[in-house]
Amino acid sequence: MSNPIIRTEDLCKTYDNEGVQTRALCGVSFSVEKGDFVAIMGPSGSGKSTLMQILGFLDRPTGGNYFFEGTNVKNFSDDQLARIRNQKVGFVFQSFNLLPRTPVFENVQLPLLYSEAKWRKEQIRAKVEKALTEVFLEKRMNYLSNQLSGGEKQRAAIARALINQPEIIFADEPTGNLDSKSGLQIMRILQKLNDQGKTIILVTHETYTAQHAKRIIMMKDGALVGDGLVKNRRIAEQEENLK
């Protein structure tokens, strides 16, 4: 039996604001195998974004255990976590988080600039071109980010997430600011990346979007209340052909 890339045991997160404690997560246990495509769903305040931040090493739990590739994250220093974020994971956010009035090329190359590896200019260009080609955006490489449509901005954000060839892509409401056609293009790209072996963890409040994943985890009031495989999974490329 393979070791899961992610495993949590009774994961908890409590925020302390001037003595007032707010429980965002409690008792969350599940695992994710390498190559899986998991959607995390739940209403506002259910803890899904908090869970995503912990899984993506942007925050630490206050209780329980989180194992990444078999190692307890408690054993990682802040520097080690920063290295994992740069080398092992890629992030895609609802708000794109692109640098304004900056060329797409410069936005996509950013993770390389923070990498420990010293890349030559021609290597950087090759990596950026490859990432942009994967998201069908190679012809927009020299455009400024504010010249892109919403869908193109999200594709640029995915290219940036891919630049270091991460093991996992975390996508937090990636279709939330997009029209249905652009959203479908994003799900097609994420499904293609998953078919290539990338592990995808997606946070969404949209059932339609979640049905493009292989598995759905349901959150409510900081707890895991459902976990099951997707029946009649939606295939974005087939849906695009029908439009």
PDB file of C-alpha atoms in Angstrom:
ATOM      1  CA  MET A   1       0.000   0.000   0.000  1.00  0.00           C
ATOM      2  CA  SER A   2       1.432   3.390  -0.979  1.00  0.00           C
ATOM      3  CA  ASN A   3       2.155   6.081   1.580  1.00  0.00           C
ATOM      4  CA  PRO A   4      -0.205   9.066   1.228  1.00  0.00           C
ATOM      5  CA  ILE A   5       1.377  12.361   0.270  1.00  0.00           C
ATOM      6  CA  ILE A   6      -0.834  14.063   2.900  1.00  0.00           C
ATOM      7  CA  ARG A   7      -2.245  12.620   6.119  1.00  0.00           C
ATOM      8  CA  THR A   8      -3.890  14.441   9.007  1.00  0.00           C
ATOM      9  CA  GLU A   9      -4.779  13.120  12.471  1.00  0.00           C
ATOM     10  CA  ASP A  10      -7.301  15.044  14.596  1.00  0.00           C
ATOM     11  CA  LEU A  11      -6.130  18.334  13.083  1.00  0.00           C
ATOM     12  CA  CYS A  12      -7.273  21.409  15.017  1.00  0.00           C
ATOM     13  CA  LYS A  13      -6.852  25.164  14.643  1.00  0.00           C
ATOM     14  CA  THR A  14      -7.919  27.706  17.252  1.00  0.00           C
ATOM     15  CA  TYR A  15      -7.366  31.440  16.826  1.00  0.00           C
ATOM     16  CA  ASP A  16      -6.763  33.582  19.903  1.00  0.00           C
ATOM     17  CA  ASN A  17      -7.776  37.223  19.511  1.00  0.00           C
ATOM     18  CA  GLU A  18      -7.070  39.163  22.719  1.00  0.00           C
ATOM     19  CA  GLY A  19      -8.179  36.253  24.865  1.00  0.00           C
ATOM     20  CA  VAL A  20     -11.202  35.356  22.739  1.00  0.00           C
ATOM     21  CA  GLN A  21     -10.715  31.913  21.242  1.00  0.00           C
ATOM     22  CA  THR A  22     -12.324  30.901  17.976  1.00  0.00           C
ATOM     23  CA  ARG A  23     -12.194  27.283  16.866  1.00  0.00           C
ATOM     24  CA  ALA A  24     -11.786  27.062  13.092  1.00  0.00           C
ATOM     25  CA  LEU A  25     -10.952  23.340  12.839  1.00  0.00           C
ATOM     26  CA  CYS A  26     -11.224  20.396  15.195  1.00  0.00           C
ATOM     27  CA  GLY A  27     -10.690  16.649  14.829  1.00  0.00           C
ATOM     28  CA  VAL A  28     -10.064  16.619  11.060  1.00  0.00           C
ATOM     29  CA  SER A  29      -8.557  13.299   9.899  1.00  0.00           C
ATOM     30  CA  PHE A  30      -8.090  12.177   6.290  1.00  0.00           C
ATOM     31  CA  SER A  31      -5.394  11.308   3.760  1.00  0.00           C
ATOM     32  CA  VAL A  32      -4.628  12.183   0.142  1.00  0.00           C
ATOM     33  CA  GLU A  33      -2.777   9.820  -2.184  1.00  0.00           C
ATOM     34  CA  LYS A  34      -0.303  11.091  -4.743  1.00  0.00           C
ATOM     35  CA  GLY A  35      -2.154  11.823  -8.004  1.00  0.00           C
ATOM     36  CA  ASP A  36      -5.549  12.344  -6.372  1.00  0.00           C
ATOM     37  CA  PHE A  37      -7.880  15.256  -7.204  1.00  0.00           C
ATOM     38  CA  VAL A  38      -9.759  16.333  -4.071  1.00  0.00           C
ATOM     39  CA  ALA A  39     -12.380  19.080  -3.751  1.00  0.00           C
ATOM     40  CA  ILE A  40     -12.968  20.528  -0.273  1.00  0.00           C
ATOM     41  CA  MET A  41     -16.481  21.938   0.071  1.00  0.00           C
ATOM     42  CA  GLY A  42     -18.499  23.634   2.775  1.00  0.00           C
ATOM     43  CA  PRO A  43     -20.421  26.814   3.609  1.00  0.00           C
ATOM     44  CA  SER A  44     -18.721  30.038   4.610  1.00  0.00           C
ATOM     45  CA  GLY A  45     -17.078  29.581   8.004  1.00  0.00           C
ATOM     46  CA  SER A  46     -16.858  25.804   7.671  1.00  0.00           C
ATOM     47  CA  GLY A  47     -13.056  25.790   7.964  1.00  0.00           C
ATOM     48  CA  LYS A  48     -12.208  24.813   4.387  1.00  0.00           C
ATOM     49  CA  SER A  49      -9.904  27.787   3.737  1.00  0.00           C
ATOM     50  CA  THR A  50      -8.195  27.322   7.128  1.00  0.00           C
ATOM     51  CA  LEU A  51      -7.610  23.679   6.239  1.00  0.00           C
ATOM     52  CA  MET A  52      -6.175  24.693   2.862  1.00  0.00           C
ATOM     53  CA  GLN A  53      -3.775  27.158   4.514  1.00  0.00           C
ATOM     54  CA  ILE A  54      -2.495  24.497   6.894  1.00  0.00           C
ATOM     55  CA  LEU A  55      -2.125  21.877   4.156  1.00  0.00           C
ATOM     56  CA  GLY A  56      -0.275  24.457   2.028  1.00  0.00           C
ATOM     57  CA  PHE A  57       2.156  25.384   4.862  1.00  0.00           C
ATOM     58  CA  LEU A  58       0.817  28.925   5.131  1.00  0.00           C
ATOM     59  CA  ASP A  59      -0.303  28.306   8.719  1.00  0.00           C
ATOM     60  CA  ARG A  60       0.375  25.789  11.473  1.00  0.00           C
ATOM     61  CA  PRO A  61      -2.215  23.722  13.365  1.00  0.00           C
ATOM     62  CA  THR A  62      -2.719  24.221  17.096  1.00  0.00           C
ATOM     63  CA  GLY A  63      -3.547  20.559  17.677  1.00  0.00           C
ATOM     64  CA  GLY A  64      -3.315  17.167  16.023  1.00  0.00           C
ATOM     65  CA  ASN A  65      -0.775  16.091  13.432  1.00  0.00           C
ATOM     66  CA  TYR A  66      -0.102  16.795   9.765  1.00  0.00           C
ATOM     67  CA  PHE A  67       2.165  14.399   7.880  1.00  0.00           C
ATOM     68  CA  PHE A  68       3.567  15.468   4.500  1.00  0.00           C
ATOM     69  CA  GLU A  69       5.292  12.711   2.506  1.00  0.00           C
ATOM     70  CA  GLY A  70       5.437  10.698   5.734  1.00  0.00           C
ATOM     71  CA  THR A  71       7.083  13.387   7.904  1.00  0.00           C
ATOM     72  CA  ASN A  72       5.277  15.228  10.692  1.00  0.00           C
ATOM     73  CA  VAL A  73       5.158  18.919   9.756  1.00  0.00           C
ATOM     74  CA  LYS A  74       5.807  19.744  13.434  1.00  0.00           C
ATOM     75  CA  ASN A  75       9.408  18.711  12.755  1.00  0.00           C
ATOM     76  CA  PHE A  76       9.918  21.327  10.025  1.00  0.00           C
ATOM     77  CA  SER A  77      11.470  24.712  10.794  1.00  0.00           C
ATOM     78  CA  ASP A  78      10.044  27.859   9.215  1.00  0.00           C
ATOM     79  CA  ASP A  79      12.918  27.806   6.700  1.00  0.00           C
ATOM     80  CA  GLN A  80      12.135  24.204   5.778  1.00  0.00           C
ATOM     81  CA  LEU A  81       8.463  25.057   5.317  1.00  0.00           C
ATOM     82  CA  ALA A  82       9.398  27.977   3.056  1.00  0.00           C
ATOM     83  CA  ARG A  83      11.563  25.613   0.994  1.00  0.00           C
ATOM     84  CA  ILE A  84       8.700  23.110   0.677  1.00  0.00           C
ATOM     85  CA  ARG A  85       6.312  25.881  -0.393  1.00  0.00           C
ATOM     86  CA  ASN A  86       8.728  26.915  -3.118  1.00  0.00           C
ATOM     87  CA  GLN A  87       9.717  23.466  -4.357  1.00  0.00           C
ATOM     88  CA  LYS A  88       6.848  21.086  -3.613  1.00  0.00           C
ATOM     89  CA  VAL A  89       3.608  23.054  -3.893  1.00  0.00           C
ATOM     90  CA  GLY A  90       1.965  25.594  -6.169  1.00  0.00           C
ATOM     91  CA  PHE A  91      -0.862  27.964  -5.244  1.00  0.00           C
ATOM     92  CA  VAL A  92      -3.762  29.329  -7.285  1.00  0.00           C
ATOM     93  CA  PHE A  93      -6.042  31.897  -5.643  1.00  0.00           C
ATOM     94  CA  GLN A  94      -9.452  33.348  -6.466  1.00  0.00           C
ATOM     95  CA  SER A  95      -7.982  36.860  -6.720  1.00  0.00           C
ATOM     96  CA  PHE A  96      -5.122  35.723  -9.034  1.00  0.00           C
ATOM     97  CA  ASN A  97      -2.472  37.627  -6.972  1.00  0.00           C
ATOM     98  CA  LEU A  98      -0.607  38.814 -10.071  1.00  0.00           C
ATOM     99  CA  LEU A  99       1.681  41.845  -9.954  1.00  0.00           C
ATOM    100  CA  PRO A 100      -0.282  44.715 -11.570  1.00  0.00           C
ATOM    101  CA  ARG A 101       0.951  46.386 -14.766  1.00  0.00           C
ATOM    102  CA  THR A 102       3.732  43.796 -14.998  1.00  0.00           C
ATOM    103  CA  PRO A 103       4.362  41.473 -17.980  1.00  0.00           C
ATOM    104  CA  VAL A 104       3.004  37.955 -17.774  1.00  0.00           C
ATOM    105  CA  PHE A 105       6.553  36.621 -18.177  1.00  0.00           C
ATOM    106  CA  GLU A 106       7.738  38.410 -15.025  1.00  0.00           C
ATOM    107  CA  ASN A 107       4.698  37.233 -13.038  1.00  0.00           C
ATOM    108  CA  VAL A 108       5.228  33.599 -13.998  1.00  0.00           C
ATOM    109  CA  GLN A 109       8.975  33.580 -13.310  1.00  0.00           C
ATOM    110  CA  LEU A 110       8.618  34.895  -9.729  1.00  0.00           C
ATOM    111  CA  PRO A 111       8.939  31.535  -7.895  1.00  0.00           C
ATOM    112  CA  LEU A 112      12.218  30.894  -9.733  1.00  0.00           C
ATOM    113  CA  LEU A 113      13.664  34.103  -8.318  1.00  0.00           C
ATOM    114  CA  TYR A 114      13.033  32.817  -4.779  1.00  0.00           C
ATOM    115  CA  SER A 115      14.383  29.363  -5.541  1.00  0.00           C
ATOM    116  CA  GLU A 116      17.671  28.132  -4.069  1.00  0.00           C
ATOM    117  CA  ALA A 117      18.708  27.033  -7.550  1.00  0.00           C
ATOM    118  CA  LYS A 118      20.466  29.618  -9.677  1.00  0.00           C
ATOM    119  CA  TRP A 119      18.822  29.565 -13.078  1.00  0.00           C
ATOM    120  CA  ARG A 120      20.398  31.066 -16.197  1.00  0.00           C
ATOM    121  CA  LYS A 121      18.293  33.489 -18.251  1.00  0.00           C
ATOM    122  CA  GLU A 122      17.781  30.973 -21.055  1.00  0.00           C
ATOM    123  CA  GLN A 123      16.675  28.325 -18.527  1.00  0.00           C
ATOM    124  CA  ILE A 124      14.162  30.733 -16.980  1.00  0.00           C
ATOM    125  CA  ARG A 125      12.767  31.624 -20.388  1.00  0.00           C
ATOM    126  CA  ALA A 126      12.393  27.960 -21.332  1.00  0.00           C
ATOM    127  CA  LYS A 127      10.590  27.172 -18.068  1.00  0.00           C
ATOM    128  CA  VAL A 128       8.225  30.148 -18.410  1.00  0.00           C
ATOM    129  CA  GLU A 129       7.431  29.268 -22.030  1.00  0.00           C
ATOM    130  CA  LYS A 130       6.729  25.642 -21.057  1.00  0.00           C
ATOM    131  CA  ALA A 131       4.425  26.671 -18.198  1.00  0.00           C
ATOM    132  CA  LEU A 132       2.524  29.158 -20.363  1.00  0.00           C
ATOM    133  CA  THR A 133       2.141  26.590 -23.148  1.00  0.00           C
ATOM    134  CA  GLU A 134       0.564  24.165 -20.662  1.00  0.00           C
ATOM    135  CA  VAL A 135      -2.174  26.725 -19.961  1.00  0.00           C
ATOM    136  CA  PHE A 136      -2.571  27.855 -23.596  1.00  0.00           C
ATOM    137  CA  LEU A 137      -1.214  31.340 -22.848  1.00  0.00           C
ATOM    138  CA  GLU A 138       2.128  31.403 -24.666  1.00  0.00           C
ATOM    139  CA  LYS A 139       0.932  34.173 -27.010  1.00  0.00           C
ATOM    140  CA  ARG A 140       0.285  36.475 -24.030  1.00  0.00           C
ATOM    141  CA  MET A 141       3.778  36.224 -22.552  1.00  0.00           C
ATOM    142  CA  ASN A 142       4.640  39.899 -23.127  1.00  0.00           C
ATOM    143  CA  TYR A 143       1.220  41.307 -22.239  1.00  0.00           C
ATOM    144  CA  LEU A 144       0.826  43.287 -19.026  1.00  0.00           C
ATOM    145  CA  SER A 145      -1.257  41.504 -16.405  1.00  0.00           C
ATOM    146  CA  ASN A 146      -3.930  44.222 -16.525  1.00  0.00           C
ATOM    147  CA  GLN A 147      -4.357  43.582 -20.265  1.00  0.00           C
ATOM    148  CA  LEU A 148      -5.591  40.044 -19.617  1.00  0.00           C
ATOM    149  CA  SER A 149      -9.157  38.852 -19.180  1.00  0.00           C
ATOM    150  CA  GLY A 150     -10.158  37.230 -15.891  1.00  0.00           C
ATOM    151  CA  GLY A 151      -9.751  33.742 -17.335  1.00  0.00           C
ATOM    152  CA  GLU A 152      -6.344  34.611 -18.775  1.00  0.00           C
ATOM    153  CA  LYS A 153      -5.220  36.015 -15.417  1.00  0.00           C
ATOM    154  CA  GLN A 154      -6.145  32.755 -13.720  1.00  0.00           C
ATOM    155  CA  ARG A 155      -4.311  30.756 -16.377  1.00  0.00           C
ATOM    156  CA  ALA A 156      -1.237  32.953 -15.802  1.00  0.00           C
ATOM    157  CA  ALA A 157      -1.570  32.218 -12.074  1.00  0.00           C
ATOM    158  CA  ILE A 158      -1.666  28.475 -12.816  1.00  0.00           C
ATOM    159  CA  ALA A 159       1.442  28.822 -15.012  1.00  0.00           C
ATOM    160  CA  ARG A 160       3.199  30.543 -12.099  1.00  0.00           C
ATOM    161  CA  ALA A 161       2.114  27.671  -9.815  1.00  0.00           C
ATOM    162  CA  LEU A 162       3.590  25.161 -12.289  1.00  0.00           C
ATOM    163  CA  ILE A 163       6.959  26.855 -12.832  1.00  0.00           C
ATOM    164  CA  ASN A 164       8.826  24.772 -10.223  1.00  0.00           C
ATOM    165  CA  GLN A 165       7.065  21.526 -11.209  1.00  0.00           C
ATOM    166  CA  PRO A 166       5.366  21.068  -7.801  1.00  0.00           C
ATOM    167  CA  GLU A 167       4.037  17.802  -6.406  1.00  0.00           C
ATOM    168  CA  ILE A 168       0.738  19.413  -5.344  1.00  0.00           C
ATOM    169  CA  ILE A 169      -1.344  22.298  -6.647  1.00  0.00           C
ATOM    170  CA  PHE A 170      -3.606  24.029  -4.115  1.00  0.00           C
ATOM    171  CA  ALA A 171      -6.430  25.937  -5.805  1.00  0.00           C
ATOM    172  CA  ASP A 172      -8.560  28.169  -3.550  1.00  0.00           C
ATOM    173  CA  GLU A 173     -11.847  29.070  -5.320  1.00  0.00           C
ATOM    174  CA  PRO A 174     -10.017  29.274  -8.698  1.00  0.00           C
ATOM    175  CA  THR A 175     -13.248  29.785 -10.664  1.00  0.00           C
ATOM    176  CA  GLY A 176     -14.911  32.120  -8.141  1.00  0.00           C
ATOM    177  CA  ASN A 177     -14.266  35.345 -10.098  1.00  0.00           C
ATOM    178  CA  LEU A 178     -14.806  33.878 -13.575  1.00  0.00           C
ATOM    179  CA  ASP A 179     -17.684  33.458 -16.015  1.00  0.00           C
ATOM    180  CA  SER A 180     -18.801  29.886 -16.707  1.00  0.00           C
ATOM    181  CA  LYS A 181     -16.798  29.504 -19.938  1.00  0.00           C
ATOM    182  CA  SER A 182     -13.544  30.722 -18.362  1.00  0.00           C
ATOM    183  CA  GLY A 183     -14.198  28.593 -15.285  1.00  0.00           C
ATOM    184  CA  LEU A 184     -14.596  25.524 -17.466  1.00  0.00           C
ATOM    185  CA  GLN A 185     -11.251  26.267 -19.143  1.00  0.00           C
ATOM    186  CA  ILE A 186      -9.597  26.378 -15.715  1.00  0.00           C
ATOM    187  CA  MET A 187     -11.120  23.042 -14.718  1.00  0.00           C
ATOM    188  CA  ARG A 188      -9.993  21.537 -18.035  1.00  0.00           C
ATOM    189  CA  ILE A 189      -6.398  22.612 -17.281  1.00  0.00           C
ATOM    190  CA  LEU A 190      -6.550  21.269 -13.712  1.00  0.00           C
ATOM    191  CA  GLN A 191      -7.937  17.944 -14.948  1.00  0.00           C
ATOM    192  CA  LYS A 192      -5.189  17.738 -17.584  1.00  0.00           C
ATOM    193  CA  LEU A 193      -2.527  18.390 -14.950  1.00  0.00           C
ATOM    194  CA  ASN A 194      -4.075  15.723 -12.735  1.00  0.00           C
ATOM    195  CA  ASP A 195      -4.020  13.273 -15.654  1.00  0.00           C
ATOM    196  CA  GLN A 196      -0.286  14.013 -15.903  1.00  0.00           C
ATOM    197  CA  GLY A 197       0.176  12.947 -12.279  1.00  0.00           C
ATOM    198  CA  LYS A 198      -0.165  16.202 -10.335  1.00  0.00           C
ATOM    199  CA  THR A 199      -2.042  16.032  -7.038  1.00  0.00           C
ATOM    200  CA  ILE A 200      -4.782  18.689  -6.986  1.00  0.00           C
ATOM    201  CA  ILE A 201      -6.529  20.004  -3.866  1.00  0.00           C
ATOM    202  CA  LEU A 202      -9.341  22.399  -4.682  1.00  0.00           C
ATOM    203  CA  VAL A 203     -11.432  24.545  -2.339  1.00  0.00           C
ATOM    204  CA  THR A 204     -14.807  25.536  -3.750  1.00  0.00           C
ATOM    205  CA  HIS A 205     -18.359  26.294  -2.649  1.00  0.00           C
ATOM    206  CA  GLU A 206     -19.731  25.340  -6.092  1.00  0.00           C
ATOM    207  CA  THR A 207     -21.048  21.783  -6.448  1.00  0.00           C
ATOM    208  CA  TYR A 208     -20.677  21.974 -10.232  1.00  0.00           C
ATOM    209  CA  THR A 209     -16.964  22.809  -9.912  1.00  0.00           C
ATOM    210  CA  ALA A 210     -16.378  20.150  -7.243  1.00  0.00           C
ATOM    211  CA  GLN A 211     -17.845  17.475  -9.524  1.00  0.00           C
ATOM    212  CA  HIS A 212     -14.773  17.844 -11.764  1.00  0.00           C
ATOM    213  CA  ALA A 213     -12.661  16.363  -8.942  1.00  0.00           C
ATOM    214  CA  LYS A 214     -12.348  12.655  -8.201  1.00  0.00           C
ATOM    215  CA  ARG A 215     -13.319  12.988  -4.558  1.00  0.00           C
ATOM    216  CA  ILE A 216     -15.211  15.501  -2.394  1.00  0.00           C
ATOM    217  CA  ILE A 217     -14.527  16.263   1.275  1.00  0.00           C
ATOM    218  CA  MET A 218     -17.349  18.124   3.037  1.00  0.00           C
ATOM    219  CA  MET A 219     -16.659  20.518   5.914  1.00  0.00           C
ATOM    220  CA  LYS A 220     -19.095  22.026   8.426  1.00  0.00           C
ATOM    221  CA  ASP A 221     -18.376  24.026  11.584  1.00  0.00           C
ATOM    222  CA  GLY A 222     -14.679  23.120  11.457  1.00  0.00           C
ATOM    223  CA  ALA A 223     -15.286  19.386  11.184  1.00  0.00           C
ATOM    224  CA  LEU A 224     -15.127  16.855   8.366  1.00  0.00           C
ATOM    225  CA  VAL A 225     -18.677  15.619   7.782  1.00  0.00           C
ATOM    226  CA  GLY A 226     -18.339  13.789   4.467  1.00  0.00           C
ATOM    227  CA  ASP A 227     -15.704  12.165   2.261  1.00  0.00           C
ATOM    228  CA  GLY A 228     -16.530  10.233  -0.880  1.00  0.00           C
ATOM    229  CA  LEU A 229     -15.723   9.571  -4.507  1.00  0.00           C
ATOM    230  CA  VAL A 230     -17.474  11.617  -7.188  1.00  0.00           C
ATOM    231  CA  LYS A 231     -20.127   9.690  -9.085  1.00  0.00           C
ATOM    232  CA  ASN A 232     -20.659  10.700 -12.718  1.00  0.00           C
ATOM    233  CA  ARG A 233     -17.564  12.904 -12.676  1.00  0.00           C
ATOM    234  CA  ARG A 234     -17.702  15.898 -15.008  1.00  0.00           C
ATOM    235  CA  ILE A 235     -15.018  16.018 -17.724  1.00  0.00           C
ATOM    236  CA  ALA A 236     -14.358  19.647 -18.660  1.00  0.00           C
ATOM    237  CA  GLU A 237     -13.014  18.929 -22.143  1.00  0.00           C
ATOM    238  CA  GLN A 238     -16.204  17.060 -23.070  1.00  0.00           C
ATOM    239  CA  GLU A 239     -18.352  19.881 -21.638  1.00  0.00           C
ATOM    240  CA  GLU A 240     -16.395  22.473 -23.647  1.00  0.00           C
ATOM    241  CA  ASN A 241     -17.088  20.542 -26.839  1.00  0.00           C
ATOM    242  CA  LEU A 242     -20.805  20.662 -26.115  1.00  0.00           C
ATOM    243  CA  LYS A 243     -20.868  24.466 -25.780  1.00  0.00           C
TER     244      LYS A 243
END
